[in-house]
CSV table of C-alpha atoms (C1' of nucleotides) in Angstrom, one decimal:
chain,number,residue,atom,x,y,z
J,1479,UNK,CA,26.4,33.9,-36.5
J,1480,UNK,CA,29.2,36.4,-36.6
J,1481,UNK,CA,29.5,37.6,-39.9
J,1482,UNK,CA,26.5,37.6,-42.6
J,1483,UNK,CA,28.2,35.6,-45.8
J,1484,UNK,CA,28.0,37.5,-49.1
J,1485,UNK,CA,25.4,34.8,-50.4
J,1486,UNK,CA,23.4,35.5,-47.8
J,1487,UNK,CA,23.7,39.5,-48.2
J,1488,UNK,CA,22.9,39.3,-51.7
J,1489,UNK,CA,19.9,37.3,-50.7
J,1490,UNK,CA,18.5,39.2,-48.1
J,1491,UNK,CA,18.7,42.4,-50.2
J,1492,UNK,CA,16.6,40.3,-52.6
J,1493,UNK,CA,13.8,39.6,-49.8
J,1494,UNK,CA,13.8,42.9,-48.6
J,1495,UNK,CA,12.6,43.9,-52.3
J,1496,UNK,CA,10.0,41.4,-52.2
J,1497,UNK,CA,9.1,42.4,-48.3
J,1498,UNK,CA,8.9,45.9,-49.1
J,1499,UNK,CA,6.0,44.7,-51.7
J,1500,UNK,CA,4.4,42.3,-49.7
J,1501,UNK,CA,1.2,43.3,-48.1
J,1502,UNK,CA,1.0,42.9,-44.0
J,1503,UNK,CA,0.2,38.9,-44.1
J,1504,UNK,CA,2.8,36.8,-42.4
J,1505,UNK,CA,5.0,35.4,-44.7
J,1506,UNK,CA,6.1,31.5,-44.1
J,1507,UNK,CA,9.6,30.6,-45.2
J,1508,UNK,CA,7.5,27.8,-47.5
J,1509,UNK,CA,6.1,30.8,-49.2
J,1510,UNK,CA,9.0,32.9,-49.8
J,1511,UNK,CA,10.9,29.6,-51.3
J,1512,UNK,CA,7.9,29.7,-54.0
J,1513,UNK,CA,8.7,33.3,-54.6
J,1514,UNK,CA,12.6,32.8,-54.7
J,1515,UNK,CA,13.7,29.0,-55.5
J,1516,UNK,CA,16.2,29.2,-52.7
J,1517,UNK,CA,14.6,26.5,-50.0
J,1518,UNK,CA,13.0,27.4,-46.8
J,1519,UNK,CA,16.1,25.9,-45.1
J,1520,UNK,CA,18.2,28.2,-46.5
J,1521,UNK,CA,16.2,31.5,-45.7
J,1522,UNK,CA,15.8,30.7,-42.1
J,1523,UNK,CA,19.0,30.3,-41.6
J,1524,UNK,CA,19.6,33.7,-43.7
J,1525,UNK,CA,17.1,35.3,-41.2
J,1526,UNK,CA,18.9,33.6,-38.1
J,1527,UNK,CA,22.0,35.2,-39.0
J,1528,UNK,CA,20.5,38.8,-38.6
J,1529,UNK,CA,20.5,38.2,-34.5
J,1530,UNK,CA,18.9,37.3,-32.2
J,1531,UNK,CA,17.6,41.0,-30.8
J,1532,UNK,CA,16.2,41.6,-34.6
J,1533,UNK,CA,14.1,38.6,-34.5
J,1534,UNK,CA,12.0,38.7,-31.7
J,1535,UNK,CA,10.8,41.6,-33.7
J,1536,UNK,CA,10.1,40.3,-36.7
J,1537,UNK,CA,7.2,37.5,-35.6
J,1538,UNK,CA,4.2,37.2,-36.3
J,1539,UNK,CA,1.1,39.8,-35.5
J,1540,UNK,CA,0.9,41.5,-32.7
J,1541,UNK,CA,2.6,38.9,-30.3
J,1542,UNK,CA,4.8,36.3,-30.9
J,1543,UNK,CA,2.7,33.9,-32.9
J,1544,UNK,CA,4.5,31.3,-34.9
J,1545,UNK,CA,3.3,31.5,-38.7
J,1546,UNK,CA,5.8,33.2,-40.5
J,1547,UNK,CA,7.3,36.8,-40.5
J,1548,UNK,CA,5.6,40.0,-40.6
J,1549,UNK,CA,7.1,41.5,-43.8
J,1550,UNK,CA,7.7,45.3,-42.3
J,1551,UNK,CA,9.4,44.2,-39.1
J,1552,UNK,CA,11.6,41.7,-41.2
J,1553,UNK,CA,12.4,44.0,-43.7
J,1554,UNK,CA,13.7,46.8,-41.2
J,1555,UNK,CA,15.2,43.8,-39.5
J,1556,UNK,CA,17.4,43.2,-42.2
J,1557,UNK,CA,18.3,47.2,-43.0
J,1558,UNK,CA,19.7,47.0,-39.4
J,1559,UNK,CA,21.8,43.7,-39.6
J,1560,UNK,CA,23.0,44.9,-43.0
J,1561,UNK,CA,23.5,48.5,-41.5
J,1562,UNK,CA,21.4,50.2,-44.3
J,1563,UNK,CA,19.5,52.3,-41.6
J,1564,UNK,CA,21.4,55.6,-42.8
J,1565,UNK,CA,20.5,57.8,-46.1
J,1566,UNK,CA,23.6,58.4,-48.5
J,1567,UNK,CA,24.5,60.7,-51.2
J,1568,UNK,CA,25.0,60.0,-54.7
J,1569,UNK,CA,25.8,61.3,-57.7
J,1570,UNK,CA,25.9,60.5,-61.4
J,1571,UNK,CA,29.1,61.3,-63.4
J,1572,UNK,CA,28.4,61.6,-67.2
J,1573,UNK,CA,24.8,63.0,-68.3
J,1574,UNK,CA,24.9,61.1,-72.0
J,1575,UNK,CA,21.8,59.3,-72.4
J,1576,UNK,CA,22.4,56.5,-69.5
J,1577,UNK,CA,23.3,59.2,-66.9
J,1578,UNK,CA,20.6,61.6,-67.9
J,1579,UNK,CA,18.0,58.3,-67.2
J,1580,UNK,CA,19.3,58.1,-63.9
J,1581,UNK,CA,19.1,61.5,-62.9
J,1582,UNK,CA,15.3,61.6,-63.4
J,1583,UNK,CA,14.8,58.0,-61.0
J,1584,UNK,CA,11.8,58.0,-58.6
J,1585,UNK,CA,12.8,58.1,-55.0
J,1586,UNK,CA,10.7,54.9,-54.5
J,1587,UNK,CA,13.4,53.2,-56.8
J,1588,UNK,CA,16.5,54.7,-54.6
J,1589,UNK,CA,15.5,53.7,-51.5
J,1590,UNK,CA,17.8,55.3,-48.7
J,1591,UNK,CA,19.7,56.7,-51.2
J,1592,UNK,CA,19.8,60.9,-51.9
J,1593,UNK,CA,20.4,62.1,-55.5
J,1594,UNK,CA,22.9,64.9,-54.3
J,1595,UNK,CA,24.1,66.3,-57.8
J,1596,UNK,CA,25.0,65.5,-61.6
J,1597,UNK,CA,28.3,65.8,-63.4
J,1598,UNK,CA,29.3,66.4,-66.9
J,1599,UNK,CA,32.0,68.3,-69.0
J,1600,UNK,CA,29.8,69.5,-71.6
J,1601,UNK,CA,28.8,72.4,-70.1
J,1602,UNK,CA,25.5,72.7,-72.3
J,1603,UNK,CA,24.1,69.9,-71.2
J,1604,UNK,CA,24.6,71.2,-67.3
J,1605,UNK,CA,22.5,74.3,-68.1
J,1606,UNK,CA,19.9,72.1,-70.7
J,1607,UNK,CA,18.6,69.6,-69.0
J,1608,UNK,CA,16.1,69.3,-66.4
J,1609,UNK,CA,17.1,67.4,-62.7
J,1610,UNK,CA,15.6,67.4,-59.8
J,1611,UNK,CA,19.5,67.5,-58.6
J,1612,UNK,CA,22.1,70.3,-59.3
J,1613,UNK,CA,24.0,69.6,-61.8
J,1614,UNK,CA,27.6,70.9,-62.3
J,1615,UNK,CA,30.2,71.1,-64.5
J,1616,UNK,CA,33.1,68.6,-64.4
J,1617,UNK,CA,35.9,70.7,-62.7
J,1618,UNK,CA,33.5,71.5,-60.1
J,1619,UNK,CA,33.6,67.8,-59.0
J,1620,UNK,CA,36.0,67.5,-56.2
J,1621,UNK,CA,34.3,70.5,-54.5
J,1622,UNK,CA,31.1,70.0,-54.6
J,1623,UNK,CA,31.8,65.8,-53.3
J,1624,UNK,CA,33.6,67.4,-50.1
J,1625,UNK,CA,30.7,70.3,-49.5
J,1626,UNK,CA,27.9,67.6,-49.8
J,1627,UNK,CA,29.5,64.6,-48.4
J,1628,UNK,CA,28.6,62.5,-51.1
J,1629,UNK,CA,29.9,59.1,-50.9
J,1630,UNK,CA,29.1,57.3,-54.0
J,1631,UNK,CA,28.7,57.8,-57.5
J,1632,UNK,CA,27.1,56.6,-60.6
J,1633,UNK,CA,29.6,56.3,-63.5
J,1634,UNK,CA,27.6,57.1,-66.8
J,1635,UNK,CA,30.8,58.3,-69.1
J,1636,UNK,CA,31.9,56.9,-72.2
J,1637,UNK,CA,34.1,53.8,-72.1
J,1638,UNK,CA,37.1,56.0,-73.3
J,1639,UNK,CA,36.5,58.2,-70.2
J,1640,UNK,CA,35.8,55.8,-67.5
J,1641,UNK,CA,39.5,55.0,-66.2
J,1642,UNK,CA,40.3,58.7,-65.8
J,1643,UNK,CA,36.5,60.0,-64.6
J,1644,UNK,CA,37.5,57.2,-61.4
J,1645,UNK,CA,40.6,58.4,-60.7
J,1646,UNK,CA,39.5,61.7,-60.1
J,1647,UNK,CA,36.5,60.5,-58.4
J,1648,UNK,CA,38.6,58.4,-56.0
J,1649,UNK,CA,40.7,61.9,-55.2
J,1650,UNK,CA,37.6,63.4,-54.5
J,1651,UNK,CA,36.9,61.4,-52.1
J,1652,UNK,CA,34.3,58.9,-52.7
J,1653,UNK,CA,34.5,55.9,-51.6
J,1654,UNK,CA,32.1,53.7,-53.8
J,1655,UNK,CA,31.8,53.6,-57.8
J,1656,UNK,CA,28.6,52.1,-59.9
J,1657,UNK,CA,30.3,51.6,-62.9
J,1658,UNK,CA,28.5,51.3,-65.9
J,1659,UNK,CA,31.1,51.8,-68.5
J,1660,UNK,CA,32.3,48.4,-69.7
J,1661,UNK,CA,35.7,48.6,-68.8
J,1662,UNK,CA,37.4,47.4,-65.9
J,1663,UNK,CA,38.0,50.1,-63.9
J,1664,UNK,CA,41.4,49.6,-61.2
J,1665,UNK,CA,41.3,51.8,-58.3
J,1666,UNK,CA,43.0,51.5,-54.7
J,1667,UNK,CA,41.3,48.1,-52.9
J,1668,UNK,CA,40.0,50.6,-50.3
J,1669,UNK,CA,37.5,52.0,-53.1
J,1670,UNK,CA,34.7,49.8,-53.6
J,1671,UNK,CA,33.4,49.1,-57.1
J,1672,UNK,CA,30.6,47.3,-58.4
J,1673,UNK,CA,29.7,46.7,-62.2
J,1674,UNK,CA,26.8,47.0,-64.4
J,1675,UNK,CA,27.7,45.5,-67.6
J,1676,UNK,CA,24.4,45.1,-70.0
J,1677,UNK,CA,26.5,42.6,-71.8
J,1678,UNK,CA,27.9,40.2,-69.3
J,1679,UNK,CA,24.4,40.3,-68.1
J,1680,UNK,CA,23.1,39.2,-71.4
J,1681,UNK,CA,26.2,36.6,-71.5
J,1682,UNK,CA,24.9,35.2,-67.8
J,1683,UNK,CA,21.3,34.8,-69.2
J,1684,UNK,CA,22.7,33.1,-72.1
J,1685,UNK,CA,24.3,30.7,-70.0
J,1686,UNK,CA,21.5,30.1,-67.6
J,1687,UNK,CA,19.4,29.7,-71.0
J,1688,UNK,CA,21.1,27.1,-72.3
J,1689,UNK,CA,21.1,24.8,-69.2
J,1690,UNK,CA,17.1,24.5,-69.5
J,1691,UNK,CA,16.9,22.8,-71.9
B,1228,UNK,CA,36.7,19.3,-64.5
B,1229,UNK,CA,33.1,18.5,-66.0
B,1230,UNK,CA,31.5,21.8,-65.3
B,1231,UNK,CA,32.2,25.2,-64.9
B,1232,UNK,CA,31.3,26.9,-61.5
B,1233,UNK,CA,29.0,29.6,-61.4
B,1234,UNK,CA,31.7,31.7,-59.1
B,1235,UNK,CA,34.0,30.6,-61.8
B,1236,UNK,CA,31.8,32.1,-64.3
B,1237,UNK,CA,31.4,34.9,-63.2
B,1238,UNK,CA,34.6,35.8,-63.2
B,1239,UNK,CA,35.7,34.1,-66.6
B,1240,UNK,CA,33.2,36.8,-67.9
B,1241,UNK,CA,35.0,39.5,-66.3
B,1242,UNK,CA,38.1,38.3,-67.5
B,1243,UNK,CA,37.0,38.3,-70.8
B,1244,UNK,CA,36.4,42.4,-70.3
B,1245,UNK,CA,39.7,43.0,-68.9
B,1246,UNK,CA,41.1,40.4,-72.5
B,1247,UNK,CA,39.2,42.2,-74.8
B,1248,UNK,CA,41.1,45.7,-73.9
B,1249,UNK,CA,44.4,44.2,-73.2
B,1250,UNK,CA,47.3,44.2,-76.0
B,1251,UNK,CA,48.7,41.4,-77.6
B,1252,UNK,CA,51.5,41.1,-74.3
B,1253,UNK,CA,50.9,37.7,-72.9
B,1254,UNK,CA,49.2,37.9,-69.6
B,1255,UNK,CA,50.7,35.6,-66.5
B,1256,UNK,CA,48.4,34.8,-64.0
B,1257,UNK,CA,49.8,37.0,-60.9
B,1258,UNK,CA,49.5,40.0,-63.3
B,1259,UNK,CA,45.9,39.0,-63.6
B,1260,UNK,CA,45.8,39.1,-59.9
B,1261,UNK,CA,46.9,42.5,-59.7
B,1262,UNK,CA,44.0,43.7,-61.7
B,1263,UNK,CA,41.3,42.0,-60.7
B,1264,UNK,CA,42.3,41.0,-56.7
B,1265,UNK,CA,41.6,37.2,-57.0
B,1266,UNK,CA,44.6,34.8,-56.1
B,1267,UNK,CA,46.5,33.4,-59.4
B,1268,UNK,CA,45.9,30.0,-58.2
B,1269,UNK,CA,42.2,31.1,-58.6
B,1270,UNK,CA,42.8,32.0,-61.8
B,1271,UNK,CA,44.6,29.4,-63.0
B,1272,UNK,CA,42.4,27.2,-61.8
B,1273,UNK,CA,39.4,28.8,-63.5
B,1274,UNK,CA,41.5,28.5,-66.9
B,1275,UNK,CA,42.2,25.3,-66.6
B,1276,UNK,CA,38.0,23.9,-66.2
B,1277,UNK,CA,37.9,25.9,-69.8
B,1278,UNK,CA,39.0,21.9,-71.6
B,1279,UNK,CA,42.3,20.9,-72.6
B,1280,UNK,CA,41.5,21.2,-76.5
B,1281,UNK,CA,41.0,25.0,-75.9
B,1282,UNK,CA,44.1,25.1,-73.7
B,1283,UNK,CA,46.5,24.5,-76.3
B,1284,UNK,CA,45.6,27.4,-78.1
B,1285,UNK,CA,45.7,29.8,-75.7
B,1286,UNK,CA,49.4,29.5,-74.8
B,1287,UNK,CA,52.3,32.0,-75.6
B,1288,UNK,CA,52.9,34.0,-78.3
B,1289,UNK,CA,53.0,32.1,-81.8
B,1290,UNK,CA,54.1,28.6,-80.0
B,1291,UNK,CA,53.9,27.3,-76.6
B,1292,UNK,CA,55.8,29.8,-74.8
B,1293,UNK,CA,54.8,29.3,-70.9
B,1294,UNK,CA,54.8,32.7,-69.9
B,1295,UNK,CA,51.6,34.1,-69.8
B,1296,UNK,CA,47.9,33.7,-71.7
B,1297,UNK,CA,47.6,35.5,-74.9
B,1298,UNK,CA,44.6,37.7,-74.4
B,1299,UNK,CA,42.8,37.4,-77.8
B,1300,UNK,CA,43.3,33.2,-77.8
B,1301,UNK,CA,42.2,33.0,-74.2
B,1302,UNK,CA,39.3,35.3,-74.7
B,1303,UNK,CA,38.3,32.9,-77.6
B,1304,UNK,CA,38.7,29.7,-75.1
B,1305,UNK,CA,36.1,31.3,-72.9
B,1306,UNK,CA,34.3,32.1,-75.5
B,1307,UNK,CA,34.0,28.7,-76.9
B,1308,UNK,CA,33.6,27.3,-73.2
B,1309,UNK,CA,30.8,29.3,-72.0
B,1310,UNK,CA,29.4,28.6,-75.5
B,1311,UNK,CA,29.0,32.5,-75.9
B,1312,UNK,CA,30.3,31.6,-80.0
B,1313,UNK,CA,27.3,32.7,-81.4
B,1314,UNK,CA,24.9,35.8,-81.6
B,1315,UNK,CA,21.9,36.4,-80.2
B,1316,UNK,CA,18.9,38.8,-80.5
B,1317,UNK,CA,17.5,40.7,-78.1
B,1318,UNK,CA,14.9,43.2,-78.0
B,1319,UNK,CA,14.4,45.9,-75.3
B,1320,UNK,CA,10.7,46.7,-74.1
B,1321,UNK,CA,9.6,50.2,-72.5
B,1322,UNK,CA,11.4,53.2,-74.5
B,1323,UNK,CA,11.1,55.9,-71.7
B,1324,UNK,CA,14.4,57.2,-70.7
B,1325,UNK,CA,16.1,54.0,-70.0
B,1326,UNK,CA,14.8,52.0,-72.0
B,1327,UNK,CA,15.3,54.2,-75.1
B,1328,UNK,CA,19.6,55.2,-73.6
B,1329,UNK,CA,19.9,51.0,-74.3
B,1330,UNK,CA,18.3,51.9,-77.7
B,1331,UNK,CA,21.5,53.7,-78.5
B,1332,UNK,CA,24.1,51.6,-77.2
B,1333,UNK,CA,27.3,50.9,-79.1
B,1334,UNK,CA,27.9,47.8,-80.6
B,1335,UNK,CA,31.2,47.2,-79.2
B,1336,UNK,CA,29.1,47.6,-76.0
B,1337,UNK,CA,26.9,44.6,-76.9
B,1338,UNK,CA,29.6,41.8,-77.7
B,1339,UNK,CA,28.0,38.7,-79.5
B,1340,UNK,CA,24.2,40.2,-79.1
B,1341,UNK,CA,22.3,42.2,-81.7
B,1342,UNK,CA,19.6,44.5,-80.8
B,1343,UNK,CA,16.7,43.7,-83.1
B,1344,UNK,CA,13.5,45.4,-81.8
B,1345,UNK,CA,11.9,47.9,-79.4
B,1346,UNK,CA,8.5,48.0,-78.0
B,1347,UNK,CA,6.8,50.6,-76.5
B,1348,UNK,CA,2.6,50.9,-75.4
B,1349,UNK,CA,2.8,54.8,-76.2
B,1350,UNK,CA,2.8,54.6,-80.1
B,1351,UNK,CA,4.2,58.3,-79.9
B,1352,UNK,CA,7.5,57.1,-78.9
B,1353,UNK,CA,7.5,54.0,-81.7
B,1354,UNK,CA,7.3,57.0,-83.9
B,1355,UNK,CA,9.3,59.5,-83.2
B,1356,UNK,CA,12.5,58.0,-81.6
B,1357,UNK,CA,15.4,57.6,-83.5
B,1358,UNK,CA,16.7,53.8,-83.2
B,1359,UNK,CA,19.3,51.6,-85.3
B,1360,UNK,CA,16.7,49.0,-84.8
B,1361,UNK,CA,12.7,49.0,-85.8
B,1362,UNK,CA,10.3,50.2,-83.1
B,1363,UNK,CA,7.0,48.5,-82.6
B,1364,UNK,CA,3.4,49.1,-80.2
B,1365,UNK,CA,3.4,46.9,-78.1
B,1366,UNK,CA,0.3,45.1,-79.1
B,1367,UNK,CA,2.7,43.4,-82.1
B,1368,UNK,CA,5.6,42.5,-79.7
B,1369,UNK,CA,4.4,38.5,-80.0
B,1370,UNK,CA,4.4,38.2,-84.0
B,1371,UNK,CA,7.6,40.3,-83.9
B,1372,UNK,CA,9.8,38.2,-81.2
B,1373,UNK,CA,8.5,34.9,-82.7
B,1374,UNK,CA,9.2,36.3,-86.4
B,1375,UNK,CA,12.9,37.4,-85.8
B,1376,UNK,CA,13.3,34.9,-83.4
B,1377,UNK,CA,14.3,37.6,-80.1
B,1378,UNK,CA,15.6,35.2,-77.5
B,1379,UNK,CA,16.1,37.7,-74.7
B,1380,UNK,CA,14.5,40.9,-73.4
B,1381,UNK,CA,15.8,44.0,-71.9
B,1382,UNK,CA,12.8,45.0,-69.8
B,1383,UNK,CA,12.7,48.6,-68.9
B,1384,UNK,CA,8.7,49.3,-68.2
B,1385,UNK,CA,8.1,51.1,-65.5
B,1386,UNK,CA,7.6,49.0,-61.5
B,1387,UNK,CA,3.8,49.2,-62.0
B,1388,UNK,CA,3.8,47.1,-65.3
B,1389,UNK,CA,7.0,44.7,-65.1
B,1390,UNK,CA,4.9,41.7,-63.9
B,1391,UNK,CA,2.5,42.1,-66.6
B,1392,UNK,CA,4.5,42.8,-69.4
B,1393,UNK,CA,7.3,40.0,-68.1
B,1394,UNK,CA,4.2,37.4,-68.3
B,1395,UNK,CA,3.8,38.3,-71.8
B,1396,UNK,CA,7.0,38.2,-73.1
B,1397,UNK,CA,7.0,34.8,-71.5
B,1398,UNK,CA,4.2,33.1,-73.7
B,1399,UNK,CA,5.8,35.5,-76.7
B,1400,UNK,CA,8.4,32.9,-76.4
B,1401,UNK,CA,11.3,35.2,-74.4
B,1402,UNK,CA,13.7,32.3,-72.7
B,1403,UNK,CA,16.1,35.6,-70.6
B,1404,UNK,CA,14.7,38.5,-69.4
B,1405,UNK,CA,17.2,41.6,-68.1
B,1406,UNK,CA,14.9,42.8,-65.5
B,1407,UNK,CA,15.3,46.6,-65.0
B,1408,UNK,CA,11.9,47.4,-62.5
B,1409,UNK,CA,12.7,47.1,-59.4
B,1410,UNK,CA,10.4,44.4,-58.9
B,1411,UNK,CA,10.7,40.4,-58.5
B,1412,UNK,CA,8.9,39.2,-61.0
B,1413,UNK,CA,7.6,35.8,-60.4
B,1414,UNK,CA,8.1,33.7,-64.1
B,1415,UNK,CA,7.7,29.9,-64.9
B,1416,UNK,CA,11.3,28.4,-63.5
B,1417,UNK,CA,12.5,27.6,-67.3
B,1418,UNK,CA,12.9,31.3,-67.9
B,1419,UNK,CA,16.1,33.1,-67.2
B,1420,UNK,CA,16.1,36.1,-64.9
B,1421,UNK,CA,18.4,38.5,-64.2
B,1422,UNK,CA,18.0,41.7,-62.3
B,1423,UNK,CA,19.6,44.9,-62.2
B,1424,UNK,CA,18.7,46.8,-59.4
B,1425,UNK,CA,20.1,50.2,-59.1
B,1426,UNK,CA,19.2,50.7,-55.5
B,1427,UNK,CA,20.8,47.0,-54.5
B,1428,UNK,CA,23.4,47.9,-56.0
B,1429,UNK,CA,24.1,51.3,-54.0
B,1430,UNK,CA,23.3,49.3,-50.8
B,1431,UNK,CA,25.9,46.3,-51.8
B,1432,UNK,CA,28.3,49.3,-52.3
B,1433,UNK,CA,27.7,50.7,-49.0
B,1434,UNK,CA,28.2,47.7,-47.2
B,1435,UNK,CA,31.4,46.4,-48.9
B,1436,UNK,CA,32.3,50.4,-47.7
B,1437,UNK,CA,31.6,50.2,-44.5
B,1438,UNK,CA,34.2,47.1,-44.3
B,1439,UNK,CA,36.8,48.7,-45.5
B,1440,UNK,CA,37.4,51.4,-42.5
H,1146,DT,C1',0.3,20.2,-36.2
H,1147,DT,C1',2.5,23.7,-38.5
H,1148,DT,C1',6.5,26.5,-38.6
H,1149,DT,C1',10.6,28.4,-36.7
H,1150,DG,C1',15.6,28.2,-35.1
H,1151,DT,C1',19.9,25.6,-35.1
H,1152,DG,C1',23.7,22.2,-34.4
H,1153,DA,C1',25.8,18.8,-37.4
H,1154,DA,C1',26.6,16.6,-41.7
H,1155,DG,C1',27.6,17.1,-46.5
H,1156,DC,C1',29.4,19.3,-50.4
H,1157,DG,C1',31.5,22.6,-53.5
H,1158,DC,C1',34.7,26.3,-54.0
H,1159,DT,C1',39.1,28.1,-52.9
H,1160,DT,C1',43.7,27.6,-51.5
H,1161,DC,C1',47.8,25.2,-51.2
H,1162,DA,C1',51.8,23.0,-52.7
H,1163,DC,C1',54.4,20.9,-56.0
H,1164,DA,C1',55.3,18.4,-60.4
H,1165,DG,C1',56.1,19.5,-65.2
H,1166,DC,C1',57.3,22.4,-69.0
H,1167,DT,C1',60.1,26.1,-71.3
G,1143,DA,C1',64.5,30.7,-62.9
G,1144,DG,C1',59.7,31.5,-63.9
G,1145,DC,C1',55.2,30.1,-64.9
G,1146,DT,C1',51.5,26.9,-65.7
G,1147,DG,C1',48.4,22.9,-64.6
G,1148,DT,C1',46.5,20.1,-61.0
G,1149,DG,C1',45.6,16.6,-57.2
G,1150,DA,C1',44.7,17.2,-52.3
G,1151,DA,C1',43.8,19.7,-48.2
G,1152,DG,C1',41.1,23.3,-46.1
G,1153,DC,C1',37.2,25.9,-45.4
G,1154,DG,C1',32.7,28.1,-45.9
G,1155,DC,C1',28.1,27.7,-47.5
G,1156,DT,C1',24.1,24.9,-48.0
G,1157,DT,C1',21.3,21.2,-46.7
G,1158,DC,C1',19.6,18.1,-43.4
G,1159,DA,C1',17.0,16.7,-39.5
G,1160,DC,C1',15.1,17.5,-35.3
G,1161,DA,C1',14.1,20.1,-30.9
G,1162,DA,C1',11.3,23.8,-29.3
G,1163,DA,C1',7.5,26.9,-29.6
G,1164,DA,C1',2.7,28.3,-30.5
DNA sequence: TTTTGTGAAGCGCTTCACAGCT
DNA sequence: AGCTGTGAAGCGCTTCACAAAA
């Protein structure tokens, strides 16, 4: 396989969650369909996409036995075909209640992912709360983006906010946007964006609600 | 078209964000393209597997005009079509910092769902947070979600005790869980899961950034 | 025998192209 | 002319079925 298919990213981020958990027991792809619902065809051939020079890496024990993968080996497996084998900088934009939450995640939730500093224009709220990040006032932003190289943000602000808070983001440099406001942001196509909206997530459950009946 | 595709779905939800903020200026289909990135025949496609009966109300201005989908009657086909045209309660479980920012979250945030409980093990918090809806320990989250009949559940406990606490929202009668511990919590297959993972997130982020070099 | 890895078939979503309406 | 609605073509993902390995 060339490419890995967005289906099949979205799925293998999923395992690796579920591999980082695992204990150090082979897992067979007839387990992992118990623990997903996707069928055992289907993650092989997820796994046989990640190449060929991952997997001889990823068997069994010690040496190549053939009952299912050892969870570590797979797991870093995948960080390499996905090319998650780097740490990153964030930050969170907007320390209201939502932002504040964030700032204070363990580092076992982030992953490879480095809390670099917190942004909001109420200046008391800068100097108030605790962090394990700096946190800076709004006008600060740009600067501080280019002096730590941070490359994505987490966009806490209100909905009023959100459009313009991106905008200046995207001049600042980053080049990836969690946004959590519910408003469609629109940015340049180069920028990538990915949305949390509680409600459409509510409105998805519903939906998958309704068909098990 | 008999049903709706869950691709399709996906984005009839988000076109339903982008509706809800628009004006009364009827929307054509390429203009939708330019704010969302997906082909007008896309689009138009996805409006059309809403049903002819909701099609005819969703034209023009005050009579069928055929330039452009008024935004409030189109958001109302969806509606009707996802069968999103009526509320729903949810509750949200684990009032730490999370769990207690989706406490306060603005109704115009929410759409169609009302927030009807919180439930927290620490009977400290129960007491002293500040919450438009009642807080409860959460020895009495079985009686309550059965008594107010709570459908869904926003579940914000921290990693150690999601699988726990998801089991017994399950036999409290929860049919969609909002999964916020990153965790993958195993559940009977006629439950509804859906996951947001922070740290997934970042790493889908980062690789739809690395493509765009 | 159990389980992986994979070409090939099957199927569902997207794209295309054009008829129909205003 | 402009835009929508839609059958049909095209394509990508999933599923199947089996060879190969342990």
């Amino acid at each position: 396989m060339d490419q890995i298919s967005p289906p099949a990213r979205g799925r293998l981020l999923y395992l690796m969650r579920i591999l980082e958990s695992a204990g150090d027991e082979p897992l067979t792809s007839a387990q992992i369909e118990g623990l997903t619902g996707w069928s055992s065809n289907t993650i092989r051939k997820d796994i046989s996409c990640l190449g060929g020079d991952a997997m001889g890496s990823a068997h069994g024990h010690g040496m190549g036995s053939c009952n299912g993968y050892a969870p570590a080996a797979l797991a870093s497996a995948i960080r390499k075909a996905l090319e998650l084998d780097r740490r990153r900088k964030f930050c969170v934009v907007g320390l209201g209640r939502l932002g504040s939450a964030y700032l204070n995640f363990r580092n076992f939730e982030l992953g490879e992912f480095d809390l670099a500093a917190g942004f909001d224009t109420n200046v008391n709220r800068v100097e108030i709360l605790n962090s394990p990040a700096p946190l800076y006032p709004a006008y600060k932003m740009a600067e501080v983006i280019t002096r730590f190289g941070i490359e994505m943000a987490l966009l806490c602000v209100p909905a009023e906010a959100a459009q313009t808070v991106a905008e200046k983001l995207v001049t600042a440099g980053i080049r990836g946007i969690l946004n959590f406001a519910p408003v469609a942001l629109k940015v340049p196509p180069a920028i990538a964006v990915r949305n949390v909206f509680v409600a459409d997530e509510l409105r998805s459950l519903a939906i998958n609600m309704q068909s098990s009946i």
